[in-house]
PDB file of C-alpha atoms in Angstrom:
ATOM      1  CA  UNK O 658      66.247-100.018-217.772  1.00 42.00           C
ATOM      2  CA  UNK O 659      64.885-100.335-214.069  1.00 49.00           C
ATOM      3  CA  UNK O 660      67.492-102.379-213.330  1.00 54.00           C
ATOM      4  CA  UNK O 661      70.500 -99.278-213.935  1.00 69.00           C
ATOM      5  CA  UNK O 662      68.211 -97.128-211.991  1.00 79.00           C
ATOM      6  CA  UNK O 663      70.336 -96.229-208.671  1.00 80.00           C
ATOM      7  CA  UNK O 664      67.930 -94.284-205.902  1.00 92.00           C
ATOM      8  CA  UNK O 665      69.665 -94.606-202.761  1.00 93.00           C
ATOM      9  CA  UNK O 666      67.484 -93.937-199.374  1.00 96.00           C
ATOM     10  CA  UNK O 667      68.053 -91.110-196.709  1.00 96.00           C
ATOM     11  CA  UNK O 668      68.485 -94.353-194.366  1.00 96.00           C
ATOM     12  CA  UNK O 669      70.997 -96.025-196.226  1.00 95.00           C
ATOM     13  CA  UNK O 670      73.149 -92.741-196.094  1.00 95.00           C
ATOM     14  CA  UNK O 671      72.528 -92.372-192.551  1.00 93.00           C
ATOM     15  CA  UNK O 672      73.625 -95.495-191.256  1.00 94.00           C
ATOM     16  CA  UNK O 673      77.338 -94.909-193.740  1.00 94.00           C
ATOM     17  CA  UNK O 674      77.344 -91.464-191.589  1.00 92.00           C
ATOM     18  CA  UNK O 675      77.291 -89.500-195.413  1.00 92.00           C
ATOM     19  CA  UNK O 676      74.661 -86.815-196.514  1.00 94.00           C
ATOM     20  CA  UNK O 677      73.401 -86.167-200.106  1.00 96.00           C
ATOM     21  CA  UNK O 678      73.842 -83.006-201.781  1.00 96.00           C
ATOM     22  CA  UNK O 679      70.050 -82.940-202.116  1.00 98.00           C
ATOM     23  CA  UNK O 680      66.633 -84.961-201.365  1.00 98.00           C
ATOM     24  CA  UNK O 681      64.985 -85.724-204.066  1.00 98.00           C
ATOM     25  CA  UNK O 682      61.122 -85.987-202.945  1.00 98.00           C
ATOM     26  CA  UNK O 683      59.365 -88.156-205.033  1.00 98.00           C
ATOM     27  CA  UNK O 684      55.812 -87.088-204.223  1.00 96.00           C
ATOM     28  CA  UNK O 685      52.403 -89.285-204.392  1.00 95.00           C
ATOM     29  CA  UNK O 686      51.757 -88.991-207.641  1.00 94.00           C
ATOM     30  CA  UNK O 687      55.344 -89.892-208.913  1.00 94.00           C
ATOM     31  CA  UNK O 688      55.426 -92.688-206.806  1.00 95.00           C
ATOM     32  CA  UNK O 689      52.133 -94.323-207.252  1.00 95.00           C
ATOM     33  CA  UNK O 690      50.969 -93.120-210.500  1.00 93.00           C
ATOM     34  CA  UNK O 691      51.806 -95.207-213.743  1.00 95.00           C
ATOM     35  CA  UNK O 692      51.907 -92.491-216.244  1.00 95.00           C
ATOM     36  CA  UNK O 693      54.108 -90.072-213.611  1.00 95.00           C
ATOM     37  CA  UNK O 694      56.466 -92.958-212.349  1.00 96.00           C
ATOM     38  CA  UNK O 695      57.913 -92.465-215.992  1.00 96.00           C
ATOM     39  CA  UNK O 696      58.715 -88.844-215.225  1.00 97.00           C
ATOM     40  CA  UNK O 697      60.556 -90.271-211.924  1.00 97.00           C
ATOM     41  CA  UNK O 698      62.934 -92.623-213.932  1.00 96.00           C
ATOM     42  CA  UNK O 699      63.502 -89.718-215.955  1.00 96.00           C
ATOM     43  CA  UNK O 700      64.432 -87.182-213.752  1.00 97.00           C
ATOM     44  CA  UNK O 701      66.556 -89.932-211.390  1.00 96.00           C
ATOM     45  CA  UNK O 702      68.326 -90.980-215.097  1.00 95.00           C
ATOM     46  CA  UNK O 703      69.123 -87.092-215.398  1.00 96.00           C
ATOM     47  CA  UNK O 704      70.369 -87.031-211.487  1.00 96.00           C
ATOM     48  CA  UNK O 705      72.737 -90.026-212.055  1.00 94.00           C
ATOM     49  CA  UNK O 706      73.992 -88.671-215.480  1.00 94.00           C
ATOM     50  CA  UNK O 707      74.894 -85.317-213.802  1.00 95.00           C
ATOM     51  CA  UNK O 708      76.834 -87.421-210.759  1.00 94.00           C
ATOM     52  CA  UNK O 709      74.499 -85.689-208.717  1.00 96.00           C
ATOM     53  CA  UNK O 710      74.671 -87.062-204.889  1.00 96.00           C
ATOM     54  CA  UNK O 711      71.088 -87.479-204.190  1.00 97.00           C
ATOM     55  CA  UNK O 712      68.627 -89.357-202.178  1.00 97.00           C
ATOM     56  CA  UNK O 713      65.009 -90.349-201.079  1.00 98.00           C
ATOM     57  CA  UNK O 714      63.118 -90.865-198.185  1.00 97.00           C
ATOM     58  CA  UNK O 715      61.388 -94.006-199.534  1.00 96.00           C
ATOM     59  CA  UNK O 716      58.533 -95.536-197.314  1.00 95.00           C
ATOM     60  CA  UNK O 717      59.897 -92.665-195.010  1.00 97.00           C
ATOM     61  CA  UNK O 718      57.842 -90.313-197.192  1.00 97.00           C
ATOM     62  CA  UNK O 719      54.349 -89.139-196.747  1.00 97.00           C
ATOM     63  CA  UNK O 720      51.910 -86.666-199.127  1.00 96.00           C
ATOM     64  CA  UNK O 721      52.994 -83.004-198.194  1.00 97.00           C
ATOM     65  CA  UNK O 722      49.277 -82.509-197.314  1.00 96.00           C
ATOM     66  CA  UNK O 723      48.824 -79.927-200.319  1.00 95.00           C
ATOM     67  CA  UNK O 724      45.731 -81.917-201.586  1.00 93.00           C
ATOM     68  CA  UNK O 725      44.064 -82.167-197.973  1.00 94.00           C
ATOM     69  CA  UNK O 726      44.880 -78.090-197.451  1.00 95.00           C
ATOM     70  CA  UNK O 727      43.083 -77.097-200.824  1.00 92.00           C
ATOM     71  CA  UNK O 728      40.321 -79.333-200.099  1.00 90.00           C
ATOM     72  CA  UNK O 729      39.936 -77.416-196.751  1.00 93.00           C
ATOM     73  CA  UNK O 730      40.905 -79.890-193.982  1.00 95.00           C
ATOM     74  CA  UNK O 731      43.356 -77.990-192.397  1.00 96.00           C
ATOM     75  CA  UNK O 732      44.137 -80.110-189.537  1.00 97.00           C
ATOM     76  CA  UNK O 733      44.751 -82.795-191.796  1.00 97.00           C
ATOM     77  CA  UNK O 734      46.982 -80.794-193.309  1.00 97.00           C
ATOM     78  CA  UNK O 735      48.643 -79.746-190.543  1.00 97.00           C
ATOM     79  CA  UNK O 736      49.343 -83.773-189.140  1.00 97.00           C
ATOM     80  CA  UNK O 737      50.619 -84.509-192.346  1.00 97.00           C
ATOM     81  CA  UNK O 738      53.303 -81.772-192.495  1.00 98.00           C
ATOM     82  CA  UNK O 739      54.308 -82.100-189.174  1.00 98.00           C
ATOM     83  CA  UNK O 740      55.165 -85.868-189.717  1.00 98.00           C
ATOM     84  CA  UNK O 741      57.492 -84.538-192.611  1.00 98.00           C
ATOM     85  CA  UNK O 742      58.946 -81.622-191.151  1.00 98.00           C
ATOM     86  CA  UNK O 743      60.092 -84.031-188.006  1.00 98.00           C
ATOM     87  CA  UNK O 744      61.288 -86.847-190.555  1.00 98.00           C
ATOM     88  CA  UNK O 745      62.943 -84.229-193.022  1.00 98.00           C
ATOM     89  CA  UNK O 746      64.678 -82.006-189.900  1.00 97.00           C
ATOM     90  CA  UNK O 747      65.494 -85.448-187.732  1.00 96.00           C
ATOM     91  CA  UNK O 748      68.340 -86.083-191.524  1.00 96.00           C
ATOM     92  CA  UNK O 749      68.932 -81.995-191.319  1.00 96.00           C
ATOM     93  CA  UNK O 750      67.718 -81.954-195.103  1.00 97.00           C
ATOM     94  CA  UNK O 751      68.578 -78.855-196.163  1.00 97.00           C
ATOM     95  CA  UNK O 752      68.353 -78.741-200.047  1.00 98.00           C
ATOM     96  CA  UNK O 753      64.764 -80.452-201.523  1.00 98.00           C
ATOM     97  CA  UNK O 754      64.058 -81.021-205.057  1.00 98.00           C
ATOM     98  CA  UNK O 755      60.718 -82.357-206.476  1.00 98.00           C
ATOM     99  CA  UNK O 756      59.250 -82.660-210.266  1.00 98.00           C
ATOM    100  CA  UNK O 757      55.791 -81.406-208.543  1.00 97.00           C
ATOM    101  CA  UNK O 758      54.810 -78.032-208.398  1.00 97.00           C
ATOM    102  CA  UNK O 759      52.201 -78.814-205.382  1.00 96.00           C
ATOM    103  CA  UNK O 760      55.451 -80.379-203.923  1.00 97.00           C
ATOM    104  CA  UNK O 761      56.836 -77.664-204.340  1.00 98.00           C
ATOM    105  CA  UNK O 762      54.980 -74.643-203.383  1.00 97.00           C
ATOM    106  CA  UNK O 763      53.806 -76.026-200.281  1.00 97.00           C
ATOM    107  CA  UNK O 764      57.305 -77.352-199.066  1.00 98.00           C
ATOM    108  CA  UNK O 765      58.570 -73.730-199.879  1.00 98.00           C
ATOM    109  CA  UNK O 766      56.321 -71.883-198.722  1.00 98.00           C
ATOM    110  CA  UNK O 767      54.213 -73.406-196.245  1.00 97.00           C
ATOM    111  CA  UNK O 768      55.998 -75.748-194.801  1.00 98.00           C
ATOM    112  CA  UNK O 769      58.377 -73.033-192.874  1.00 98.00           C
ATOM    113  CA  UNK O 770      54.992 -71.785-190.939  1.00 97.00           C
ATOM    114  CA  UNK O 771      55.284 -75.283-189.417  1.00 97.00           C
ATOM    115  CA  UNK O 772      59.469 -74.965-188.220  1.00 97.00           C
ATOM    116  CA  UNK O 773      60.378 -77.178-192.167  1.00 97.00           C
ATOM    117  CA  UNK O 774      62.893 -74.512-193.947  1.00 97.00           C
ATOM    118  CA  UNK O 775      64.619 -76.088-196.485  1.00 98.00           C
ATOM    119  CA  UNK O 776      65.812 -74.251-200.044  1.00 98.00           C
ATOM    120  CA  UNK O 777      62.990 -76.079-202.011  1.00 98.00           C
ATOM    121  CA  UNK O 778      63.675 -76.663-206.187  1.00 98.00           C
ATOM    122  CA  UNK O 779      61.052 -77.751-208.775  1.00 98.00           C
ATOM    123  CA  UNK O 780      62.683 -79.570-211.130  1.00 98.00           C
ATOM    124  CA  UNK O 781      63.157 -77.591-214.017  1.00 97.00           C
ATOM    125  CA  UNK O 782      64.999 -75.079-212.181  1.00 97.00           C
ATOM    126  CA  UNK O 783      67.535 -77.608-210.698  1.00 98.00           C
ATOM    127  CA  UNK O 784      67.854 -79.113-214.245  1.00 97.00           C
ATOM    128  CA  UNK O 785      68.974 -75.565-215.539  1.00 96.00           C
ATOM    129  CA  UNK O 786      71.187 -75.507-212.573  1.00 96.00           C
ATOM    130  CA  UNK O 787      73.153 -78.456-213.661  1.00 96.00           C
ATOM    131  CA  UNK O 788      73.263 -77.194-216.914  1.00 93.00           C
ATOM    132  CA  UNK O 789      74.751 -73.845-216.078  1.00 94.00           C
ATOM    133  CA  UNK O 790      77.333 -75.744-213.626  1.00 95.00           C
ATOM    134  CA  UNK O 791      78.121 -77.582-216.966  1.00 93.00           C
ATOM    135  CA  UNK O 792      77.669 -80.939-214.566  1.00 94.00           C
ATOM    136  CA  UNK O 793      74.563 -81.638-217.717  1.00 93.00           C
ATOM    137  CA  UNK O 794      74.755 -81.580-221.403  1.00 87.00           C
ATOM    138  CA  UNK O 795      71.402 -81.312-223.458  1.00 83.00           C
ATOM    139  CA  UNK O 796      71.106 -81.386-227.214  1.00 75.00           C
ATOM    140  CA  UNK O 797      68.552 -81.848-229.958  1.00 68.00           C
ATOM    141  CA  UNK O 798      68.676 -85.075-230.482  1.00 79.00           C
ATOM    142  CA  UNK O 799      64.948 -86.313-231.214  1.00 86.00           C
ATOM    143  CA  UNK O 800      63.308 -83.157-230.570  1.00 90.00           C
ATOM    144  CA  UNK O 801      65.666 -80.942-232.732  1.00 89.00           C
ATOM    145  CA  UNK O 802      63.314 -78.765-234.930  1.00 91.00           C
ATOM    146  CA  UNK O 803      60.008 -80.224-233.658  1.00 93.00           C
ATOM    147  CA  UNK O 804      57.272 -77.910-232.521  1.00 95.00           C
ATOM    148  CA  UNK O 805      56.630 -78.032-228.492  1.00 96.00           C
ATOM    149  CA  UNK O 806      54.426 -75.807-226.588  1.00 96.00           C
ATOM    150  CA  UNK O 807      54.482 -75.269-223.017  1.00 97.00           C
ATOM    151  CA  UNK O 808      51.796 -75.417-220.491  1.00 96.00           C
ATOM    152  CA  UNK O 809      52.879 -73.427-217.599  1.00 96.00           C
ATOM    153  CA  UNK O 810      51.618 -75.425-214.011  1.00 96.00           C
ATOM    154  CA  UNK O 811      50.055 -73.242-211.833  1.00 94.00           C
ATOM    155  CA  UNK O 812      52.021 -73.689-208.781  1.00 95.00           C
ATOM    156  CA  UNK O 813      55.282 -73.139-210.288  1.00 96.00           C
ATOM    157  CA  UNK O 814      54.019 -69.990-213.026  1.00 94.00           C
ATOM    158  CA  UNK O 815      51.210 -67.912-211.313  1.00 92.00           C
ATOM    159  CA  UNK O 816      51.916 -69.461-207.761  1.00 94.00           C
ATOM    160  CA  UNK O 817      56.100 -69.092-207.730  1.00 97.00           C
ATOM    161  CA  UNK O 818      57.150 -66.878-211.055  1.00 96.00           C
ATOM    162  CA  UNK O 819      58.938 -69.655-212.395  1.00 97.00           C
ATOM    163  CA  UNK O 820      58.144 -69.365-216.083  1.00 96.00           C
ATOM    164  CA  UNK O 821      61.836 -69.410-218.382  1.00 96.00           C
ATOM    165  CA  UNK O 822      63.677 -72.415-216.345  1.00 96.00           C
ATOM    166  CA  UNK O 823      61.260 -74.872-218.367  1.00 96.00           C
ATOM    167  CA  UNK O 824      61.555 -72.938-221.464  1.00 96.00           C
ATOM    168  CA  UNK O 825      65.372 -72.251-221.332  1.00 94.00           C
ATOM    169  CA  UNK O 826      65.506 -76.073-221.277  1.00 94.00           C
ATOM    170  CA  UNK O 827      63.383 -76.825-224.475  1.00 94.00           C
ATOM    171  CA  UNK O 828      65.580 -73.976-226.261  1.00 93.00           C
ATOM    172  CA  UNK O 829      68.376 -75.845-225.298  1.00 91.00           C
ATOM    173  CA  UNK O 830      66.606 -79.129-226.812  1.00 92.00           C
ATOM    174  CA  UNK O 831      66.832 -76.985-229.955  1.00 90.00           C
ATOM    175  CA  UNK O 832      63.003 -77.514-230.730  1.00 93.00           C
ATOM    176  CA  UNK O 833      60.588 -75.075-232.311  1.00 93.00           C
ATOM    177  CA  UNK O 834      59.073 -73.029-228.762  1.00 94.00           C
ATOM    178  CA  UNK O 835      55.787 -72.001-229.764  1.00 93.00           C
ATOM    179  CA  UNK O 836      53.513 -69.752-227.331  1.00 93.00           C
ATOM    180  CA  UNK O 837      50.055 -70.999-226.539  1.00 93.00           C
ATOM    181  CA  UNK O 838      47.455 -67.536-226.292  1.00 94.00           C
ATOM    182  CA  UNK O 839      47.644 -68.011-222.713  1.00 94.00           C
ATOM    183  CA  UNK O 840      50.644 -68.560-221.297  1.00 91.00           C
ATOM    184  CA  UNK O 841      52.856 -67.440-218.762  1.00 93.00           C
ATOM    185  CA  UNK O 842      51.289 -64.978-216.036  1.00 94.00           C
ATOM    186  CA  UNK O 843      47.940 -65.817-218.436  1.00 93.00           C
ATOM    187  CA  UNK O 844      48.106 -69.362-218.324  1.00 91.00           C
ATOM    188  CA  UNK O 845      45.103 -71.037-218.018  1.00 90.00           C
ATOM    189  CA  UNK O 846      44.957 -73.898-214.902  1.00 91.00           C
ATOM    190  CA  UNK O 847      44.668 -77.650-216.281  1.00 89.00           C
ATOM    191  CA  UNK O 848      41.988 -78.055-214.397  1.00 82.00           C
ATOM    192  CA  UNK O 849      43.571 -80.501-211.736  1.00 79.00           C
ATOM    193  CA  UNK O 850      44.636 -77.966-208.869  1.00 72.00           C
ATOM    194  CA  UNK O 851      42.998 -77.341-205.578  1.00 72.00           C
ATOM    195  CA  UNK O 852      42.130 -80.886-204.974  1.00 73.00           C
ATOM    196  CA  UNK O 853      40.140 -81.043-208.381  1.00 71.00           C
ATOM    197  CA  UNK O 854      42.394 -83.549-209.497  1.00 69.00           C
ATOM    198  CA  UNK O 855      40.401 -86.400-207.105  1.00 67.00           C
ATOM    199  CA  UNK O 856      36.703 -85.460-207.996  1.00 68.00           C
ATOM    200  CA  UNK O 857      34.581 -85.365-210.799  1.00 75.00           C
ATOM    201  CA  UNK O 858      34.294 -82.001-212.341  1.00 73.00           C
ATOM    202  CA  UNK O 859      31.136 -79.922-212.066  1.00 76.00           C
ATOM    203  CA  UNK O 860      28.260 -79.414-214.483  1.00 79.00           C
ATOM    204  CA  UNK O 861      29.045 -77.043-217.052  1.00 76.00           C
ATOM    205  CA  UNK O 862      29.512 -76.634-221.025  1.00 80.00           C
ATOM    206  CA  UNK O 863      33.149 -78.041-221.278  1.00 81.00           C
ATOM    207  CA  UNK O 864      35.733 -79.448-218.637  1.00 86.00           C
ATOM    208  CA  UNK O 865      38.451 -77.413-217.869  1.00 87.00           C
ATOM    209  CA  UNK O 866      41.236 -79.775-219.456  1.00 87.00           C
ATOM    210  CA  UNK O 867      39.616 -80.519-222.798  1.00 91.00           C
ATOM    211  CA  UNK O 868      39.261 -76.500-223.177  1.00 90.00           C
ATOM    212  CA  UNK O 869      43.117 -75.803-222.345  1.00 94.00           C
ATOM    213  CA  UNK O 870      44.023 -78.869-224.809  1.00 93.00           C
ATOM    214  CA  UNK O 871      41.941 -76.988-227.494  1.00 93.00           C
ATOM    215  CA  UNK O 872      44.091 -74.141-226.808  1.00 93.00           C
ATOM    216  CA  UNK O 873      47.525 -76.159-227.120  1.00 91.00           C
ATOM    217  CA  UNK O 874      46.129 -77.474-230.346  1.00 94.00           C
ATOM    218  CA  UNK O 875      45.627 -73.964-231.883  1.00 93.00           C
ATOM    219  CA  UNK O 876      49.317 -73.863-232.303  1.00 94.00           C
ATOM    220  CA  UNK O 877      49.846 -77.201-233.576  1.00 94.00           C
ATOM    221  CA  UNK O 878      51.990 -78.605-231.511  1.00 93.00           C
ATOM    222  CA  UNK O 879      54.260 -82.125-231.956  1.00 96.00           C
ATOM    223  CA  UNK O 880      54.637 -82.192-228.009  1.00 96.00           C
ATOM    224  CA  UNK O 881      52.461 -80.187-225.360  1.00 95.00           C
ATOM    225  CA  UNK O 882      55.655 -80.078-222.460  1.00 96.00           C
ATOM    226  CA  UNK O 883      54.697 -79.822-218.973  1.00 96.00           C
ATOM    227  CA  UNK O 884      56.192 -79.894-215.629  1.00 96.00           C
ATOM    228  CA  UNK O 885      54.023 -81.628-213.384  1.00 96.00           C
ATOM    229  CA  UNK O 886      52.655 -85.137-212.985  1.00 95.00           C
ATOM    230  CA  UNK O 887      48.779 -83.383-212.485  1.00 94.00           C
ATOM    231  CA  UNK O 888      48.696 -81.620-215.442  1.00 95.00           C
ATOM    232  CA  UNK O 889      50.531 -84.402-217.694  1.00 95.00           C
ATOM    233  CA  UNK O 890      47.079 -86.505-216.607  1.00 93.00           C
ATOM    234  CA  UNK O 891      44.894 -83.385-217.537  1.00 93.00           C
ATOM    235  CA  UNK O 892      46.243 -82.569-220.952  1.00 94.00           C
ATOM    236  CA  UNK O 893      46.975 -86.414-221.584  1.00 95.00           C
ATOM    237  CA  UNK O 894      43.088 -86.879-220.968  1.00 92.00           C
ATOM    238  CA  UNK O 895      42.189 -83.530-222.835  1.00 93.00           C
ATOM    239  CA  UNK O 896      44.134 -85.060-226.162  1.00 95.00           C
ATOM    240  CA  UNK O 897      42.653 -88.216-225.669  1.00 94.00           C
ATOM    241  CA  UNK O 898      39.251 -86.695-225.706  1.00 92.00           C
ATOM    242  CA  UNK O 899      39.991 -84.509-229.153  1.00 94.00           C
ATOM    243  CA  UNK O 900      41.279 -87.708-230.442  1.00 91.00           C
ATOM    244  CA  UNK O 901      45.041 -86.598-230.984  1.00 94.00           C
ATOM    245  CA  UNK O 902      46.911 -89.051-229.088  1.00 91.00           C
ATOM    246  CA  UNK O 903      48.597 -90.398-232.341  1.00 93.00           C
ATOM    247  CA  UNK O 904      49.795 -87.098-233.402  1.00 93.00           C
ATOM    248  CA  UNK O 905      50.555 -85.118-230.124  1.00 94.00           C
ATOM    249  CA  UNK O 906      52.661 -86.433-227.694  1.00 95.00           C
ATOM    250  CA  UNK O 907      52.349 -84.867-223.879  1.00 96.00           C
ATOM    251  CA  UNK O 908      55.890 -85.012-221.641  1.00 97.00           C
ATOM    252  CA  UNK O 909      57.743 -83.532-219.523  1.00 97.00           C
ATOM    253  CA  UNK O 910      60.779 -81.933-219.481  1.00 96.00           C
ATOM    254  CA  UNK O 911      62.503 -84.570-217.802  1.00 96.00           C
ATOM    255  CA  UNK O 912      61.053 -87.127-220.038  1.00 96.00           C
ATOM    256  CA  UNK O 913      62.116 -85.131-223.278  1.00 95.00           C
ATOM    257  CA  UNK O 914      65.925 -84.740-221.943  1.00 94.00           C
ATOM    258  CA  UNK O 915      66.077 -87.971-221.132  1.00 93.00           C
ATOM    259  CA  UNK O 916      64.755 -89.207-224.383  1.00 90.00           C
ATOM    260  CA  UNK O 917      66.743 -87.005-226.174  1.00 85.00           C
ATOM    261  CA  UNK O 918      70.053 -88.121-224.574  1.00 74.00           C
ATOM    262  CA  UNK O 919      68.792 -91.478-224.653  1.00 69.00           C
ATOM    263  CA  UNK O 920      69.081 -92.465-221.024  1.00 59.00           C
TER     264      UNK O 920
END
């Protein structure tokens, strides 16, 4: 497949004098991550289905700085946004997209604190966008009928009030939606925000993850769906540890649209 993959660089469209309709930023853990490069292919099959005109920084790219800011080193922080904001505002970006909520919230929100305002779009949201512009189709296909719950990310529920863009999309996969206890504005976190993701957890009775996947399981779910690359690893690890990987699957969005057209 990697081979019909196009991803075309900010560069590249800077030295043919063209810009993209929208940057698509890839983020750390889509880019370096195994398990979250997947959900990159994914979303880039889904851009070049929809004709969309997109590109990437590429080595140009740096972490937003989200994970250094929640771990408390603000300066940090602060040198690695300002290398972005000059790289992003130097190709007048105007229009980001990312499939991570940290991404996300921080570019959105944070970064215009710093001089970086750009219309920011996790996503889900951008998905439903195409779909409304009719520029996307999405049917059943493989997950017609099956039963998926969704695990709302902090950063985009709690943090942004994005909770129906991902769920509009699984209706529109035709699957069987099925509402974890907690969910929405009483989601629970998977246990990888704030900088958790890099340590070891605390000492306590249960970790964070493994509880949350026990309360995915209560509604026996086919496919736990999630929108970000952290909490994919949490709940991936968390049905690993209940020993359910053979009979629930963890993906997200992207990866189920683009299974279910078979891209």
């Amino acid at each position: 497949m990697a081979e019909n993959i196009k991803v075309p660089t900010m560069a590249e469209y800077m030295a043919e004098g063209k810009k993209p309709e929208v940057l698509f930023w890839v983020g750390c853990s889509g880019s370096f991550d195994d398990r979250a490069k997947k959900i990159t292919k994914a979303f880039v099959r889904l851009l070049n289905r929809a004709n969309v005109d997109f590109a990437v920084l590429g080595t140009e790219e740096s972490c937003t700085g989200d994970p250094a800011k929640r771990a408390g080193n603000e300066f940090l922080y602060q040198m690695q946004a300002a290398g972005n904001i000059e790289v992003l505002n130097g190709y007048e970006i105007k229009k980001i997209v990312t499939t991570c909520p940290h991404c996300f919230n921080i570019m959105k929100n944070e970064y215009p604190g710093l001089g970086g305002n750009y219309e920011v779009m996790h996503h889900t949201t951008f998905l439903k966008s195409l779909l409304e512009e009719g520029r996307l189709t999405v049917e059943g296909g493989k997950f017609k009928g099956k039963r998926i719950t969704f695990h709302d990310p902090c950063y985009l529920g709690r943090g942004n009030g994005i909770y129906e863009a991902p769920r509009d999309l699984l209706r529109k996969l035709e699957v069987e939606l099925v509402e974890m206890k907690r969910c929405k504005k009483d989601a629970m976190c998977c246990g990888a925000g704030g900088a958790q993701m890099f340590k070891e957890p605390e000492p306590g009775k249960e970790d964070v993850n493994v509880a949350r996947t026990e309360q995915a399981i209560e509604v026996k779910p086919e496919v736990i769906a999630a929108g970000c690359p952290f909490c994919n690893t949490m709940m991936t690890d968390g049905v690993k540890a209940k020993n359910r990987e053979d009979n629930i699957a963890v993906m997200d969005i992207a990866e189920m649209i683009a299974t279910a057209e078979d891209l």
